[in-house]
Amino acid sequence: METRLVRLFVSRVQSQHRVQRNRHGGALATRQDVDDDAGVYLCDDAGDDRRARDQHHRVTRREVSLTNSSTRSAYSNLRVLVLNSFLRGTHNSVYGVIFQPFALSLGASMTTVGLLNSIGGMNGIFTTLAQSAGGWLADRIGRKPFVVAASAFGVTAYILLALAGALNVWTLLLGGIILFGFSALSRPAIASLTAESAQAGQHGSAFSLTMVAWLVPGVLAPPVGGWLADRLGYGGVFPILLAFEAASLILVWRFLRETRATRDPIRWRDFARAFARSIVPPRGLRGFFIACASDSFVWGMGWGLINGMLVKSYNFSVEQLGLMASVMSLSWAIMQMPIGRYVDRHTLKGMMIFSESLGIPLMLIGITQSRFEIFVAAQLLFALTAATWVPVVNTFLTRAVPTSARSEAFGRLNMFRGLIAFPASWLGGLLFDWGGIGAPLTANLIGSCVVILILILFVREPNRDA
């Protein structure tokens, strides 16, 4: 009897240890696991060792099965995210080429094009507000709802753009661009889903994989879209883009799995505090936030308007813009995975400085050259700039914050960056209307030098073990 009590006590300790180990390892043991282990030792001495070994093997196999199931689920989620990036990259690569020439064709000036970008473009004010709200709510409600909602906004936006082309009314662009801004609420959630679907220490590779999936369709889609726009008009292109966004909506709604298992209560007072916090960079990351915001501002003011400026200054066709985008996407896709693996093993601050430094020769090319062939070659340099910046920023923030606050951190970064950068496109349009293509690109060049100084003086390397 005394021997059985000792074994019962040992079994309880081992079971509790297993529960704690699994709780930290991702495969949670159940209460039944503990009861099963204890039951092994409430028997006669004869055959105890054999039964204990059999039970231990069954429990171990169950733990391995749970772990393998969790790994397969994460891998499946990453595949869905990659396919979603491919679909979104297809329509976004075409949209990025044709939107500025489309707005100009409806009678808008470059200042107006810049204003539209400031409202709902990459760092527009509606884009910024949507990302902040989406990041905070995704950490409490879950990631998936915001990815689905973003695709729904995108579908509606393309409908409005198609109507604007059919009716030849550029003011309808405002509704479409605002909806595109709202669709950005999924960006923090997608970043968190990608990080949570990757294995430890491979965040850079995961971000690079989704980025490559985004870029691959950009090799063929932009020139095809430009060719269609030059021959069928813009109204014939937007329904095609709408179909790709609708396919993305169906994909994430049906197959994307939620990675946040629990829901936290939503207190709008806390949301107001979080919104207020977004205006001020978090302690320890202030230099990083200021550098990212400054980068977005100077590039949005200059190179972000390059398509419209080339059309206005040198009469580039939309098909030519598509070929430029194709070269950039192909180059970026080839570079991204090797750079992602490099990022996983090395420090990030130096890569950010190198990336920003590439903007100096790129701006000099834009200021001094006018030939189409030169701008095509310049896309190689722009691709290297992007490939060494975008995944590095995501990996930097992933390493710097805990998992529970990751979506909010991405939302805060995008909020702060957007609040600083949203007027940039409008100012760039004003500079173009005042001084031609050289004025905004010169401002971009000077700003890149300032960002380099901020990175050198005020950014600290994050913890690589995150």
Coordinates of C-alpha atoms in Angstrom, one line a residue:
M1 CA 0.0 0.0 0.0
E2 CA 2.8 2.4 0.9
T3 CA 4.5 1.7 -2.4
R4 CA 1.3 2.5 -4.3
L5 CA 0.9 5.8 -2.5
V6 CA 4.5 6.8 -3.4
R7 CA 3.8 6.0 -7.0
L8 CA 0.6 7.9 -7.0
F9 CA 2.4 11.0 -5.7
V10 CA 5.1 10.7 -8.3
S11 CA 2.6 10.3 -11.1
R12 CA 0.8 13.5 -10.0
V13 CA 4.0 15.4 -10.0
Q14 CA 4.9 14.1 -13.5
S15 CA 1.5 14.8 -14.8
Q16 CA 1.6 18.4 -13.5
H17 CA 5.0 18.8 -15.0
R18 CA 3.7 17.6 -18.3
V19 CA 0.7 20.0 -18.2
Q20 CA 3.1 22.9 -17.5
R21 CA 5.5 21.8 -20.3
N22 CA 2.7 21.5 -22.8
R23 CA 1.1 24.8 -21.7
H24 CA 4.4 26.5 -22.8
G25 CA 5.0 24.4 -25.8
G26 CA 1.6 24.8 -27.5
A27 CA 0.0 21.4 -27.0
L28 CA -2.2 21.6 -24.0
A29 CA -2.7 18.5 -21.9
T30 CA -6.2 17.8 -20.8
R31 CA -7.6 17.0 -17.3
Q32 CA -8.1 13.4 -18.6
D33 CA -4.3 13.1 -19.2
V34 CA -3.7 13.7 -15.5
D35 CA -6.5 11.3 -14.4
D36 CA -5.2 8.6 -16.7
D37 CA -1.7 8.8 -15.4
A38 CA -2.9 8.6 -11.8
G39 CA -5.2 5.7 -12.6
V40 CA -2.2 3.6 -13.7
Y41 CA -0.8 3.4 -10.2
L42 CA -4.1 2.6 -8.4
C43 CA -3.7 -1.1 -9.1
D44 CA -2.0 -4.1 -7.7
D45 CA 1.8 -4.3 -7.8
A46 CA 1.7 -7.1 -10.4
G47 CA 2.0 -5.7 -13.9
D48 CA 2.3 -2.1 -12.6
D49 CA 5.5 -1.4 -14.5
R50 CA 4.3 -2.7 -17.8
R51 CA 1.0 -0.9 -17.6
A52 CA 2.7 2.3 -16.6
R53 CA 5.0 2.0 -19.6
D54 CA 2.0 1.4 -22.0
Q55 CA 0.1 4.4 -20.5
H56 CA 3.2 6.6 -20.8
H57 CA 3.6 5.7 -24.5
R58 CA -0.1 6.4 -25.2
V59 CA 0.1 9.8 -23.5
T60 CA 3.4 10.6 -25.3
R61 CA 1.8 9.7 -28.7
R62 CA -1.2 11.9 -27.9
E63 CA 1.1 14.8 -27.0
V64 CA 3.1 14.4 -30.3
S65 CA -0.2 14.2 -32.2
L66 CA -1.4 17.4 -30.7
T67 CA 1.9 19.1 -31.4
N68 CA 1.9 17.9 -35.0
S69 CA -1.7 19.0 -35.5
S70 CA -0.8 22.5 -34.3
T71 CA 2.2 22.6 -36.6
R72 CA 0.1 21.4 -39.6
S73 CA -2.6 24.1 -38.8
A74 CA 0.0 26.8 -38.7
Y75 CA 1.6 25.6 -42.0
S76 CA -1.9 25.5 -43.6
N77 CA -2.6 29.0 -42.4
L78 CA 0.7 30.2 -43.9
R79 CA -0.3 28.7 -47.2
V80 CA -3.6 30.6 -47.2
L81 CA -1.8 33.8 -46.3
V82 CA 0.6 33.2 -49.2
L83 CA -2.2 32.6 -51.7
N84 CA -4.1 35.6 -50.4
S85 CA -1.0 37.7 -50.9
F86 CA -0.7 36.4 -54.4
L87 CA -4.3 37.4 -55.2
R88 CA -4.0 40.8 -53.6
G89 CA -0.7 41.4 -55.2
T90 CA -2.3 40.7 -58.6
H91 CA -4.9 43.4 -58.4
N92 CA -2.8 45.8 -56.3
S93 CA 0.1 45.7 -58.8
V94 CA -2.2 46.8 -61.6
Y95 CA -4.1 49.3 -59.4
G96 CA -0.8 50.9 -58.4
V97 CA 0.2 51.5 -62.0
I98 CA -3.1 52.8 -63.4
F99 CA -4.7 54.8 -60.6
Q100 CA -2.6 58.0 -61.0
P101 CA -2.9 58.1 -64.8
F102 CA -6.6 57.2 -64.4
A103 CA -7.3 60.2 -62.2
L104 CA -5.3 62.5 -64.5
S105 CA -7.4 61.2 -67.5
L106 CA -10.6 62.3 -65.7
G107 CA -9.3 65.9 -65.3
A108 CA -7.6 65.8 -61.9
S109 CA -4.3 67.8 -61.4
M110 CA -1.2 66.3 -59.8
T111 CA -2.1 68.3 -56.6
T112 CA -5.5 66.5 -56.6
V113 CA -3.9 63.1 -57.2
G114 CA -1.6 63.8 -54.3
L115 CA -4.6 64.8 -52.2
L116 CA -6.4 61.6 -53.0
N117 CA -3.3 59.6 -52.0
S118 CA -3.1 61.6 -48.7
I119 CA -6.8 60.6 -48.0
G120 CA -6.7 56.9 -48.8
G121 CA -3.4 56.0 -50.3
M122 CA -0.6 54.0 -48.7
N123 CA -0.2 56.3 -45.8
G124 CA -3.4 58.3 -46.2
I125 CA -5.4 59.6 -43.2
F126 CA -8.2 57.0 -43.5
T127 CA -5.6 54.3 -44.1
T128 CA -3.9 55.4 -40.9
L129 CA -7.0 55.5 -38.7
A130 CA -8.2 52.1 -40.0
Q131 CA -4.9 50.4 -39.2
S132 CA -4.8 51.8 -35.7
A133 CA -8.4 50.6 -34.9
G134 CA -7.8 47.3 -36.7
G135 CA -4.6 46.5 -34.8
W136 CA -6.1 47.3 -31.4
L137 CA -9.3 45.3 -32.0
A138 CA -7.5 42.3 -33.6
D139 CA -5.7 41.8 -30.3
R140 CA -9.0 41.4 -28.6
I141 CA -11.6 40.0 -31.1
G142 CA -9.2 38.0 -33.3
R143 CA -7.3 38.5 -36.6
K144 CA -9.6 36.9 -39.2
P145 CA -12.7 39.2 -39.1
F146 CA -10.6 42.2 -40.1
V147 CA -9.0 40.3 -43.0
V148 CA -12.4 39.4 -44.3
A149 CA -13.8 42.9 -43.8
A150 CA -10.8 44.5 -45.7
S151 CA -11.5 42.4 -48.8
A152 CA -15.2 43.4 -48.6
F153 CA -14.2 47.1 -48.6
G154 CA -11.8 46.4 -51.5
V155 CA -14.6 44.9 -53.6
T156 CA -16.9 47.9 -53.0
A157 CA -14.0 50.3 -53.8
Y158 CA -13.4 48.7 -57.2
I159 CA -17.2 49.0 -58.0
L160 CA -17.0 52.8 -57.3
L161 CA -13.8 53.2 -59.5
A162 CA -15.5 51.3 -62.3
L163 CA -18.5 53.7 -62.1
A164 CA -16.1 56.7 -62.0
G165 CA -14.6 55.5 -65.3
A166 CA -18.0 54.8 -66.9
L167 CA -19.5 58.2 -65.9
N168 CA -16.2 60.1 -66.4
V169 CA -16.6 61.8 -63.0
W170 CA -13.3 62.0 -61.0
T171 CA -15.2 63.0 -57.8
L172 CA -16.4 59.4 -57.5
L173 CA -12.8 58.5 -56.9
L174 CA -13.1 60.0 -53.5
G175 CA -15.5 57.3 -52.3
G176 CA -13.3 54.5 -53.7
I177 CA -10.1 55.9 -52.2
I178 CA -11.8 56.2 -48.8
L179 CA -12.9 52.6 -48.9
F180 CA -9.4 51.5 -50.0
G181 CA -8.2 53.4 -46.9
F182 CA -10.6 51.4 -44.7
S183 CA -9.4 48.2 -46.2
A184 CA -6.0 48.8 -44.5
L185 CA -7.6 47.7 -41.2
S186 CA -6.4 44.2 -42.0
R187 CA -2.7 45.1 -42.2
P188 CA -1.8 44.7 -38.5
A189 CA -3.9 41.5 -38.4
I190 CA -2.2 40.0 -41.4
A191 CA 1.3 40.9 -40.0
S192 CA 0.3 39.1 -36.7
L193 CA -1.1 36.1 -38.5
T194 CA 2.1 35.8 -40.5
A195 CA 4.3 36.0 -37.4
E196 CA 2.1 33.5 -35.5
S197 CA 2.0 31.0 -38.3
A198 CA 5.8 31.0 -38.6
Q199 CA 8.2 28.9 -36.6
A200 CA 10.4 30.5 -34.0
G201 CA 13.4 32.3 -35.5
Q202 CA 11.9 32.3 -39.0
H203 CA 9.8 35.4 -38.9
G204 CA 12.0 37.1 -41.6
S205 CA 11.6 34.2 -43.9
A206 CA 7.8 34.1 -43.4
F207 CA 7.4 37.8 -44.0
S208 CA 9.6 37.4 -47.1
L209 CA 7.6 34.5 -48.4
T210 CA 4.3 36.4 -48.2
M211 CA 6.1 39.4 -49.8
V212 CA 7.3 37.3 -52.7
A213 CA 3.8 35.9 -53.2
W214 CA 2.7 39.5 -53.4
L215 CA 5.4 40.4 -55.9
V216 CA 5.3 37.4 -58.3
P217 CA 2.0 38.5 -60.1
G218 CA 3.5 41.9 -60.4
V219 CA 5.9 40.5 -63.0
L220 CA 3.2 40.0 -65.6
A221 CA 0.0 41.7 -64.3
P222 CA 1.1 45.4 -64.6
P223 CA 2.1 45.4 -68.3
V224 CA -1.0 43.3 -69.1
G225 CA -3.1 45.8 -67.1
G226 CA -1.4 48.7 -68.8
W227 CA -1.9 47.2 -72.2
L228 CA -5.6 46.6 -71.5
A229 CA -6.0 50.2 -70.2
D230 CA -4.4 51.7 -73.3
R231 CA -6.7 49.7 -75.6
L232 CA -9.9 49.1 -73.6
G233 CA -9.9 52.1 -71.3
Y234 CA -9.7 52.0 -67.5
G235 CA -13.3 51.0 -67.3
G236 CA -12.4 47.6 -68.8
V237 CA -9.7 46.9 -66.2
F238 CA -11.5 47.6 -62.9
P239 CA -14.0 44.7 -63.2
I240 CA -11.1 42.3 -63.6
L241 CA -9.4 43.7 -60.5
L242 CA -12.7 43.3 -58.7
A243 CA -12.8 39.6 -59.5
F244 CA -9.4 39.0 -58.0
E245 CA -10.4 40.9 -54.8
A246 CA -13.6 38.8 -54.6
A247 CA -11.6 35.6 -54.9
S248 CA -9.4 36.8 -52.0
L249 CA -12.5 37.5 -50.0
I250 CA -13.8 33.9 -50.5
L251 CA -10.4 32.4 -49.7
V252 CA -9.9 34.1 -46.4
W253 CA -13.6 33.7 -45.3
R254 CA -13.6 30.0 -46.1
F255 CA -10.0 28.8 -45.3
L256 CA -8.2 31.2 -43.0
R257 CA -7.9 30.0 -39.4
E258 CA -7.9 32.3 -36.4
T259 CA -4.7 32.2 -34.5
R260 CA -5.9 34.1 -31.4
A261 CA -7.8 31.4 -29.4
T262 CA -9.3 33.7 -26.7
R263 CA -11.3 36.9 -26.8
D264 CA -10.8 39.8 -24.5
P265 CA -13.5 42.2 -23.5
I266 CA -13.7 45.5 -25.5
R267 CA -13.6 48.6 -23.4
W268 CA -14.0 51.6 -25.5
R269 CA -12.3 53.7 -22.9
D270 CA -9.2 51.5 -23.3
F271 CA -9.5 52.0 -27.1
A272 CA -9.5 55.8 -26.6
R273 CA -6.4 55.5 -24.5
A274 CA -4.7 53.2 -27.1
F275 CA -5.6 55.7 -29.8
A276 CA -4.1 58.5 -27.8
R277 CA -1.0 56.4 -27.2
S278 CA -0.6 55.9 -30.9
I279 CA 0.2 59.6 -31.3
V280 CA 3.3 59.2 -29.1
P281 CA 6.0 56.5 -30.0
P282 CA 6.4 53.8 -27.3
R283 CA 9.3 54.1 -25.0
G284 CA 12.3 52.2 -26.3
L285 CA 11.1 52.3 -29.8
R286 CA 10.9 56.1 -30.4
G287 CA 13.8 56.3 -32.7
F288 CA 12.5 53.4 -34.7
F289 CA 9.0 54.9 -35.0
I290 CA 10.4 58.3 -35.9
A291 CA 12.7 56.8 -38.6
C292 CA 9.8 54.8 -40.1
A293 CA 7.5 57.8 -40.1
S294 CA 10.1 60.1 -41.7
D295 CA 10.9 57.5 -44.3
S296 CA 7.2 57.2 -45.3
F297 CA 6.9 61.0 -45.4
V298 CA 9.9 61.7 -47.7
W299 CA 9.1 58.7 -50.1
G300 CA 5.4 59.6 -50.2
M301 CA 6.3 63.2 -51.2
G302 CA 8.7 62.1 -54.0
W303 CA 8.9 58.6 -55.5
G304 CA 5.4 57.8 -54.4
L305 CA 4.0 60.0 -57.2
I306 CA 6.4 58.8 -59.8
N307 CA 3.8 57.3 -62.2
G308 CA 1.7 60.4 -62.4
M309 CA 4.8 62.6 -62.7
L310 CA 6.3 60.5 -65.6
V311 CA 3.0 60.7 -67.4
K312 CA 2.7 64.5 -67.0
S313 CA 6.4 65.2 -67.6
Y314 CA 7.5 62.8 -70.3
N315 CA 4.2 61.4 -71.7
F316 CA 4.9 57.8 -70.6
S317 CA 2.1 55.4 -71.5
V318 CA 0.4 53.2 -69.0
E319 CA 1.9 50.2 -70.8
Q320 CA 5.4 51.6 -70.2
L321 CA 4.6 52.2 -66.5
G322 CA 3.4 48.5 -66.4
L323 CA 6.8 47.4 -67.8
M324 CA 8.6 49.4 -65.2
A325 CA 6.5 47.8 -62.5
S326 CA 7.1 44.4 -63.9
V327 CA 10.9 44.8 -63.8
M328 CA 10.6 46.1 -60.2
S329 CA 8.4 43.2 -59.1
L330 CA 10.6 40.5 -60.7
S331 CA 13.8 42.0 -59.2
W332 CA 12.1 42.3 -55.8
A333 CA 10.8 38.7 -55.9
I334 CA 14.3 37.3 -56.8
M335 CA 16.0 39.3 -54.0
Q336 CA 13.5 38.9 -51.2
M337 CA 13.9 35.3 -50.0
P338 CA 17.8 35.5 -49.8
I339 CA 17.5 38.8 -48.0
G340 CA 14.8 37.4 -45.7
R341 CA 17.1 34.5 -44.7
Y342 CA 20.0 37.0 -44.2
V343 CA 17.7 39.0 -41.9
D344 CA 16.9 36.0 -39.8
R345 CA 20.6 35.6 -38.9
H346 CA 21.9 39.1 -38.7
T347 CA 21.2 42.5 -37.2
L348 CA 18.5 44.8 -38.6
K349 CA 19.7 48.3 -37.9
G350 CA 22.5 48.1 -40.5
M351 CA 20.1 46.8 -43.1
M352 CA 17.8 49.7 -42.6
I353 CA 20.6 52.2 -43.0
F354 CA 21.8 50.4 -46.2
S355 CA 18.2 50.4 -47.6
E356 CA 17.7 54.1 -47.0
S357 CA 21.1 55.0 -48.5
L358 CA 20.0 53.4 -51.8
G359 CA 17.4 56.2 -52.1
I360 CA 20.2 58.8 -52.8
P361 CA 21.3 57.4 -56.2
L362 CA 17.7 56.5 -57.1
M363 CA 16.6 60.1 -56.6
L364 CA 19.6 61.5 -58.6
I365 CA 18.5 59.3 -61.5
G366 CA 15.0 60.6 -61.3
I367 CA 16.1 64.2 -61.2
T368 CA 18.7 64.0 -64.1
Q369 CA 17.2 61.5 -66.5
S370 CA 14.2 61.4 -68.8
R371 CA 14.6 58.3 -71.0
F372 CA 12.3 55.3 -70.5
E373 CA 15.2 52.8 -70.6
I374 CA 17.0 54.6 -67.7
F375 CA 13.8 54.5 -65.6
V376 CA 13.4 50.8 -66.3
A377 CA 17.0 50.1 -65.1
A378 CA 16.3 52.3 -62.0
Q379 CA 13.6 49.8 -61.0
L380 CA 16.4 47.3 -60.1
L381 CA 17.7 49.8 -57.5
F382 CA 14.2 50.6 -56.3
A383 CA 13.5 46.8 -55.9
L384 CA 16.6 46.4 -53.7
T385 CA 15.6 49.4 -51.6
A386 CA 12.2 47.9 -51.0
A387 CA 13.5 44.3 -50.4
T388 CA 15.8 45.5 -47.7
W389 CA 13.3 47.7 -46.0
V390 CA 9.8 46.2 -45.8
P391 CA 10.5 42.8 -44.2
V392 CA 13.2 44.3 -42.0
V393 CA 10.7 46.8 -40.5
N394 CA 8.2 43.9 -39.8
T395 CA 10.9 41.7 -38.3
F396 CA 12.2 44.5 -36.2
L397 CA 8.8 45.1 -34.6
T398 CA 8.2 41.4 -34.2
R399 CA 11.4 41.0 -32.2
A400 CA 10.8 44.1 -30.1
V401 CA 7.3 43.4 -28.7
P402 CA 5.6 40.4 -27.0
T403 CA 3.1 38.3 -28.9
S404 CA 0.1 39.4 -27.0
A405 CA 0.6 43.1 -28.1
R406 CA 1.9 42.4 -31.6
S407 CA -1.2 43.5 -33.6
E408 CA -1.5 46.7 -31.5
A409 CA 2.2 47.4 -32.0
F410 CA 1.9 47.1 -35.8
G411 CA -1.2 49.3 -35.6
R412 CA 0.6 51.9 -33.5
L413 CA 3.5 52.0 -35.9
N414 CA 1.1 52.4 -38.9
M415 CA -0.9 55.0 -37.0
F416 CA 2.1 57.1 -36.0
R417 CA 3.7 56.7 -39.5
G418 CA 0.4 57.7 -41.2
L419 CA -0.2 60.7 -39.0
I420 CA 3.2 62.0 -39.9
A421 CA 3.2 61.0 -43.6
F422 CA -0.4 61.5 -44.8
P423 CA 0.1 65.1 -46.1
A424 CA 3.3 64.1 -48.0
S425 CA 1.6 63.2 -51.3
W426 CA -0.4 66.4 -51.3
L427 CA 2.8 68.4 -50.7
G428 CA 4.5 66.4 -53.4
G429 CA 1.8 67.3 -55.8
L430 CA 2.1 71.0 -54.9
L431 CA 5.9 70.8 -55.4
F432 CA 5.4 69.2 -58.8
D433 CA 2.9 71.8 -60.0
W434 CA 5.4 74.5 -58.8
G435 CA 8.8 73.1 -59.9
G436 CA 8.3 70.0 -62.1
I437 CA 9.5 66.5 -61.4
G438 CA 12.8 67.7 -59.9
A439 CA 11.3 69.5 -57.0
P440 CA 9.6 66.5 -55.1
L441 CA 12.4 64.2 -55.9
T442 CA 15.0 66.6 -54.5
A443 CA 12.9 66.8 -51.4
N444 CA 12.9 63.0 -51.3
L445 CA 16.7 63.0 -51.6
I446 CA 17.3 65.4 -48.7
G447 CA 14.7 63.6 -46.6
S448 CA 16.5 60.2 -47.1
C449 CA 19.7 61.8 -45.7
V450 CA 17.8 62.9 -42.6
V451 CA 16.3 59.4 -42.1
I452 CA 19.8 57.9 -42.3
L453 CA 21.0 60.2 -39.5
I454 CA 18.0 59.2 -37.4
L455 CA 18.7 55.5 -37.9
I456 CA 22.4 56.0 -36.9
L457 CA 21.8 58.1 -33.8
F458 CA 18.5 57.0 -32.3
V459 CA 17.6 53.4 -33.3
R460 CA 18.7 50.4 -31.1
E461 CA 18.9 46.8 -32.2
P462 CA 16.0 44.6 -30.9
N463 CA 16.3 41.3 -29.1
R464 CA 17.0 38.5 -31.6
D465 CA 15.4 35.8 -29.4
A466 CA 11.9 37.2 -29.8

